[in-house]
Amino acid sequence: MHSIPSQGNDMTNMIKATAALGVMLMSLNVNASECELTITANDAMQFDKKSLSVPATCKEVTLNLHHSGSLPKSAMGHNWVLSTADNVQAIANDGMTAGVDNSYIKAGDERVLAHTDVIGGGGSTSITFNIEGLDSKAAYRFFCSFPGHWAIMQGSFVIEA
Ligand code: ZN
């Protein structure tokens, strides 16, 4: 007889605790989400976004890259590279011979502001980088440095002042 209301209280407390946890997780997401970006690449040599932007108030930005295709990284590998707009072509040209193990980035290339590893179909990777030194008035672009991809696979990266 007494166990039933007791169970009811336990259930009520559990629901309250779950709801409180949900609110906590939601508020964490709101704070983190504006500094976290996600982009998907595919077997058709395309990114699903032409531009990405983050508020200048982000100290660090996390970029998640997904490859929704099925081709191996030797054939249709993708990475995500960030630089100023005027350096895109030179970085890609110099990275062409660097090989997949070096993410098609020339060793020590200081023009590269951030980059992920190269991934193949079904893969995911992410990188967290600091944007405090970046200028909201400058023109930045992201691109894939896999040989031959940069001309199509690129977009603007905007720091919103
Ligand atoms: Zn690519």
PDB file of C-alpha atoms and ligand atoms in Angstrom:
ATOM      1  CA  MET A   1       0.000   0.000   0.000  1.00  0.00           C
ATOM      2  CA  HIS A   2       2.754   2.414   0.926  1.00  0.00           C
ATOM      3  CA  SER A   3       5.054   1.403  -1.867  1.00  0.00           C
ATOM      4  CA  ILE A   4       2.891   2.855  -4.617  1.00  0.00           C
ATOM      5  CA  PRO A   5       3.011   6.554  -3.552  1.00  0.00           C
ATOM      6  CA  SER A   6       6.684   6.055  -2.752  1.00  0.00           C
ATOM      7  CA  GLN A   7       7.350   4.835  -6.292  1.00  0.00           C
ATOM      8  CA  GLY A   8       5.365   7.753  -7.584  1.00  0.00           C
ATOM      9  CA  ASN A   9       7.612  10.164  -5.702  1.00  0.00           C
ATOM     10  CA  ASP A  10      10.708   8.460  -7.009  1.00  0.00           C
ATOM     11  CA  MET A  11       9.359   8.752 -10.523  1.00  0.00           C
ATOM     12  CA  THR A  12       8.506  12.431 -10.008  1.00  0.00           C
ATOM     13  CA  ASN A  13      11.986  13.124  -8.658  1.00  0.00           C
ATOM     14  CA  MET A  14      13.549  11.281 -11.558  1.00  0.00           C
ATOM     15  CA  ILE A  15      11.528  13.301 -14.061  1.00  0.00           C
ATOM     16  CA  LYS A  16      12.512  16.535 -12.285  1.00  0.00           C
ATOM     17  CA  ALA A  17      16.175  15.517 -12.321  1.00  0.00           C
ATOM     18  CA  THR A  18      16.010  14.559 -15.992  1.00  0.00           C
ATOM     19  CA  ALA A  19      14.332  17.842 -16.859  1.00  0.00           C
ATOM     20  CA  ALA A  20      16.968  19.794 -14.915  1.00  0.00           C
ATOM     21  CA  LEU A  21      19.731  17.932 -16.744  1.00  0.00           C
ATOM     22  CA  GLY A  22      18.040  18.693 -20.042  1.00  0.00           C
ATOM     23  CA  VAL A  23      17.941  22.410 -19.264  1.00  0.00           C
ATOM     24  CA  MET A  24      21.616  22.326 -18.254  1.00  0.00           C
ATOM     25  CA  LEU A  25      22.602  20.567 -21.492  1.00  0.00           C
ATOM     26  CA  MET A  26      20.524  22.994 -23.548  1.00  0.00           C
ATOM     27  CA  SER A  27      22.179  26.035 -22.015  1.00  0.00           C
ATOM     28  CA  LEU A  28      25.609  24.494 -22.635  1.00  0.00           C
ATOM     29  CA  ASN A  29      24.655  23.957 -26.272  1.00  0.00           C
ATOM     30  CA  VAL A  30      23.505  27.549 -26.737  1.00  0.00           C
ATOM     31  CA  ASN A  31      26.836  28.850 -25.497  1.00  0.00           C
ATOM     32  CA  ALA A  32      28.955  26.416 -27.469  1.00  0.00           C
ATOM     33  CA  SER A  33      26.986  26.183 -30.696  1.00  0.00           C
ATOM     34  CA  GLU A  34      27.778  29.616 -32.074  1.00  0.00           C
ATOM     35  CA  CYS A  35      31.495  28.781 -31.889  1.00  0.00           C
ATOM     36  CA  GLU A  36      31.052  25.305 -33.351  1.00  0.00           C
ATOM     37  CA  LEU A  37      30.707  24.746 -37.086  1.00  0.00           C
ATOM     38  CA  THR A  38      29.829  21.633 -39.043  1.00  0.00           C
ATOM     39  CA  ILE A  39      30.375  21.069 -42.743  1.00  0.00           C
ATOM     40  CA  THR A  40      29.871  17.991 -44.892  1.00  0.00           C
ATOM     41  CA  ALA A  41      31.783  16.954 -48.004  1.00  0.00           C
ATOM     42  CA  ASN A  42      30.713  14.270 -50.469  1.00  0.00           C
ATOM     43  CA  ASP A  43      31.821  11.982 -53.320  1.00  0.00           C
ATOM     44  CA  ALA A  44      30.810  14.679 -55.834  1.00  0.00           C
ATOM     45  CA  MET A  45      33.697  16.898 -54.655  1.00  0.00           C
ATOM     46  CA  GLN A  46      31.449  19.391 -52.908  1.00  0.00           C
ATOM     47  CA  PHE A  47      31.066  21.019 -49.530  1.00  0.00           C
ATOM     48  CA  ASP A  48      27.458  21.496 -48.428  1.00  0.00           C
ATOM     49  CA  LYS A  49      28.139  25.128 -47.432  1.00  0.00           C
ATOM     50  CA  LYS A  50      29.505  28.065 -49.409  1.00  0.00           C
ATOM     51  CA  SER A  51      30.169  30.180 -46.365  1.00  0.00           C
ATOM     52  CA  LEU A  52      30.764  29.797 -42.652  1.00  0.00           C
ATOM     53  CA  SER A  53      30.691  32.483 -40.006  1.00  0.00           C
ATOM     54  CA  VAL A  54      31.457  32.811 -36.328  1.00  0.00           C
ATOM     55  CA  PRO A  55      31.097  35.744 -33.940  1.00  0.00           C
ATOM     56  CA  ALA A  56      34.321  37.540 -33.076  1.00  0.00           C
ATOM     57  CA  THR A  57      33.527  36.854 -29.423  1.00  0.00           C
ATOM     58  CA  CYS A  58      34.540  33.208 -29.907  1.00  0.00           C
ATOM     59  CA  LYS A  59      38.038  32.632 -28.624  1.00  0.00           C
ATOM     60  CA  GLU A  60      38.144  29.156 -30.039  1.00  0.00           C
ATOM     61  CA  VAL A  61      36.195  27.670 -32.911  1.00  0.00           C
ATOM     62  CA  THR A  62      35.542  23.974 -33.391  1.00  0.00           C
ATOM     63  CA  LEU A  63      35.062  22.810 -36.955  1.00  0.00           C
ATOM     64  CA  ASN A  64      33.522  19.384 -37.545  1.00  0.00           C
ATOM     65  CA  LEU A  65      34.079  17.859 -40.973  1.00  0.00           C
ATOM     66  CA  HIS A  66      32.022  14.914 -42.185  1.00  0.00           C
ATOM     67  CA  HIS A  67      32.430  12.953 -45.412  1.00  0.00           C
ATOM     68  CA  SER A  68      29.029  11.651 -46.462  1.00  0.00           C
ATOM     69  CA  GLY A  69      30.364   9.679 -49.415  1.00  0.00           C
ATOM     70  CA  SER A  70      31.830   6.179 -49.657  1.00  0.00           C
ATOM     71  CA  LEU A  71      34.997   6.627 -51.742  1.00  0.00           C
ATOM     72  CA  PRO A  72      38.359   6.059 -49.986  1.00  0.00           C
ATOM     73  CA  LYS A  73      40.524   9.024 -49.062  1.00  0.00           C
ATOM     74  CA  SER A  74      43.075   8.038 -51.726  1.00  0.00           C
ATOM     75  CA  ALA A  75      40.462   8.701 -54.422  1.00  0.00           C
ATOM     76  CA  MET A  76      38.122  11.337 -52.937  1.00  0.00           C
ATOM     77  CA  GLY A  77      39.747  12.492 -49.726  1.00  0.00           C
ATOM     78  CA  HIS A  78      38.718  15.811 -48.211  1.00  0.00           C
ATOM     79  CA  ASN A  79      40.099  18.106 -45.585  1.00  0.00           C
ATOM     80  CA  TRP A  80      39.220  21.595 -44.372  1.00  0.00           C
ATOM     81  CA  VAL A  81      41.892  24.265 -44.589  1.00  0.00           C
ATOM     82  CA  LEU A  82      41.594  27.901 -43.490  1.00  0.00           C
ATOM     83  CA  SER A  83      43.673  30.780 -44.847  1.00  0.00           C
ATOM     84  CA  THR A  84      43.385  34.316 -46.102  1.00  0.00           C
ATOM     85  CA  ALA A  85      41.722  34.443 -49.513  1.00  0.00           C
ATOM     86  CA  ASP A  86      44.881  35.447 -51.368  1.00  0.00           C
ATOM     87  CA  ASN A  87      46.820  32.389 -50.146  1.00  0.00           C
ATOM     88  CA  VAL A  88      44.369  29.646 -51.143  1.00  0.00           C
ATOM     89  CA  GLN A  89      45.855  28.783 -54.526  1.00  0.00           C
ATOM     90  CA  ALA A  90      49.483  28.883 -53.376  1.00  0.00           C
ATOM     91  CA  ILE A  91      48.794  26.672 -50.349  1.00  0.00           C
ATOM     92  CA  ALA A  92      46.931  24.180 -52.520  1.00  0.00           C
ATOM     93  CA  ASN A  93      49.692  24.130 -55.149  1.00  0.00           C
ATOM     94  CA  ASP A  94      52.430  23.634 -52.554  1.00  0.00           C
ATOM     95  CA  GLY A  95      50.367  20.993 -50.737  1.00  0.00           C
ATOM     96  CA  MET A  96      49.740  18.877 -53.815  1.00  0.00           C
ATOM     97  CA  THR A  97      53.025  17.013 -53.483  1.00  0.00           C
ATOM     98  CA  ALA A  98      52.948  16.790 -49.673  1.00  0.00           C
ATOM     99  CA  GLY A  99      50.946  13.563 -49.806  1.00  0.00           C
ATOM    100  CA  VAL A 100      47.886  12.321 -48.004  1.00  0.00           C
ATOM    101  CA  ASP A 101      49.857  11.492 -44.836  1.00  0.00           C
ATOM    102  CA  ASN A 102      50.642  15.201 -44.489  1.00  0.00           C
ATOM    103  CA  SER A 103      47.040  16.193 -45.269  1.00  0.00           C
ATOM    104  CA  TYR A 104      48.262  17.756 -48.560  1.00  0.00           C
ATOM    105  CA  ILE A 105      49.767  20.640 -46.605  1.00  0.00           C
ATOM    106  CA  LYS A 106      53.407  21.619 -47.065  1.00  0.00           C
ATOM    107  CA  ALA A 107      55.305  21.049 -43.820  1.00  0.00           C
ATOM    108  CA  GLY A 108      55.472  24.202 -41.712  1.00  0.00           C
ATOM    109  CA  ASP A 109      53.276  26.243 -44.053  1.00  0.00           C
ATOM    110  CA  GLU A 110      52.617  29.348 -41.955  1.00  0.00           C
ATOM    111  CA  ARG A 111      49.972  30.628 -44.358  1.00  0.00           C
ATOM    112  CA  VAL A 112      47.696  27.847 -43.096  1.00  0.00           C
ATOM    113  CA  LEU A 113      45.636  29.177 -40.182  1.00  0.00           C
ATOM    114  CA  ALA A 114      43.999  25.840 -39.362  1.00  0.00           C
ATOM    115  CA  HIS A 115      43.440  22.505 -41.044  1.00  0.00           C
ATOM    116  CA  THR A 116      41.992  19.064 -40.431  1.00  0.00           C
ATOM    117  CA  ASP A 117      43.332  15.693 -41.506  1.00  0.00           C
ATOM    118  CA  VAL A 118      42.187  14.233 -44.806  1.00  0.00           C
ATOM    119  CA  ILE A 119      39.243  11.839 -44.399  1.00  0.00           C
ATOM    120  CA  GLY A 120      37.582   9.367 -46.728  1.00  0.00           C
ATOM    121  CA  GLY A 121      33.948   8.412 -47.235  1.00  0.00           C
ATOM    122  CA  GLY A 122      32.043   7.803 -44.007  1.00  0.00           C
ATOM    123  CA  GLY A 123      34.726   9.546 -41.977  1.00  0.00           C
ATOM    124  CA  SER A 124      34.593  12.450 -39.558  1.00  0.00           C
ATOM    125  CA  THR A 125      37.193  14.677 -38.015  1.00  0.00           C
ATOM    126  CA  SER A 126      37.288  17.934 -36.131  1.00  0.00           C
ATOM    127  CA  ILE A 127      39.690  20.667 -35.191  1.00  0.00           C
ATOM    128  CA  THR A 128      39.597  23.406 -32.588  1.00  0.00           C
ATOM    129  CA  PHE A 129      41.554  26.554 -33.307  1.00  0.00           C
ATOM    130  CA  ASN A 130      42.007  30.016 -31.875  1.00  0.00           C
ATOM    131  CA  ILE A 131      40.564  32.980 -33.792  1.00  0.00           C
ATOM    132  CA  GLU A 132      41.664  35.747 -31.438  1.00  0.00           C
ATOM    133  CA  GLY A 133      44.390  36.823 -33.877  1.00  0.00           C
ATOM    134  CA  LEU A 134      42.055  36.942 -36.868  1.00  0.00           C
ATOM    135  CA  ASP A 135      40.690  40.209 -38.241  1.00  0.00           C
ATOM    136  CA  SER A 136      36.966  40.623 -38.875  1.00  0.00           C
ATOM    137  CA  LYS A 137      37.762  42.932 -41.805  1.00  0.00           C
ATOM    138  CA  ALA A 138      40.022  40.436 -43.556  1.00  0.00           C
ATOM    139  CA  ALA A 139      38.855  38.008 -46.221  1.00  0.00           C
ATOM    140  CA  TYR A 140      39.321  34.398 -45.160  1.00  0.00           C
ATOM    141  CA  ARG A 141      38.431  31.302 -47.090  1.00  0.00           C
ATOM    142  CA  PHE A 142      38.179  27.625 -46.346  1.00  0.00           C
ATOM    143  CA  PHE A 143      38.994  24.970 -48.911  1.00  0.00           C
ATOM    144  CA  CYS A 144      39.988  21.350 -49.469  1.00  0.00           C
ATOM    145  CA  SER A 145      43.657  20.905 -50.352  1.00  0.00           C
ATOM    146  CA  PHE A 146      43.273  17.433 -51.877  1.00  0.00           C
ATOM    147  CA  PRO A 147      44.891  17.757 -55.338  1.00  0.00           C
ATOM    148  CA  GLY A 148      42.466  19.330 -57.788  1.00  0.00           C
ATOM    149  CA  HIS A 149      39.716  20.048 -55.274  1.00  0.00           C
ATOM    150  CA  TRP A 150      40.412  23.589 -54.090  1.00  0.00           C
ATOM    151  CA  ALA A 151      38.986  25.364 -57.148  1.00  0.00           C
ATOM    152  CA  ILE A 152      35.522  23.914 -56.483  1.00  0.00           C
ATOM    153  CA  MET A 153      35.678  23.041 -52.813  1.00  0.00           C
ATOM    154  CA  GLN A 154      35.987  26.435 -51.152  1.00  0.00           C
ATOM    155  CA  GLY A 155      33.914  29.095 -49.461  1.00  0.00           C
ATOM    156  CA  SER A 156      34.133  32.214 -47.352  1.00  0.00           C
ATOM    157  CA  PHE A 157      34.939  32.228 -43.657  1.00  0.00           C
ATOM    158  CA  VAL A 158      33.574  35.298 -41.903  1.00  0.00           C
ATOM    159  CA  ILE A 159      34.428  36.657 -38.463  1.00  0.00           C
ATOM    160  CA  GLU A 160      31.356  38.647 -37.459  1.00  0.00           C
ATOM    161  CA  ALA A 161      32.387  41.771 -35.578  1.00  0.00           C
TER     162      ALA A 161
HETATM  163 ZN    ZN B   1      38.323  17.413 -51.330  1.00  0.00          ZN
END
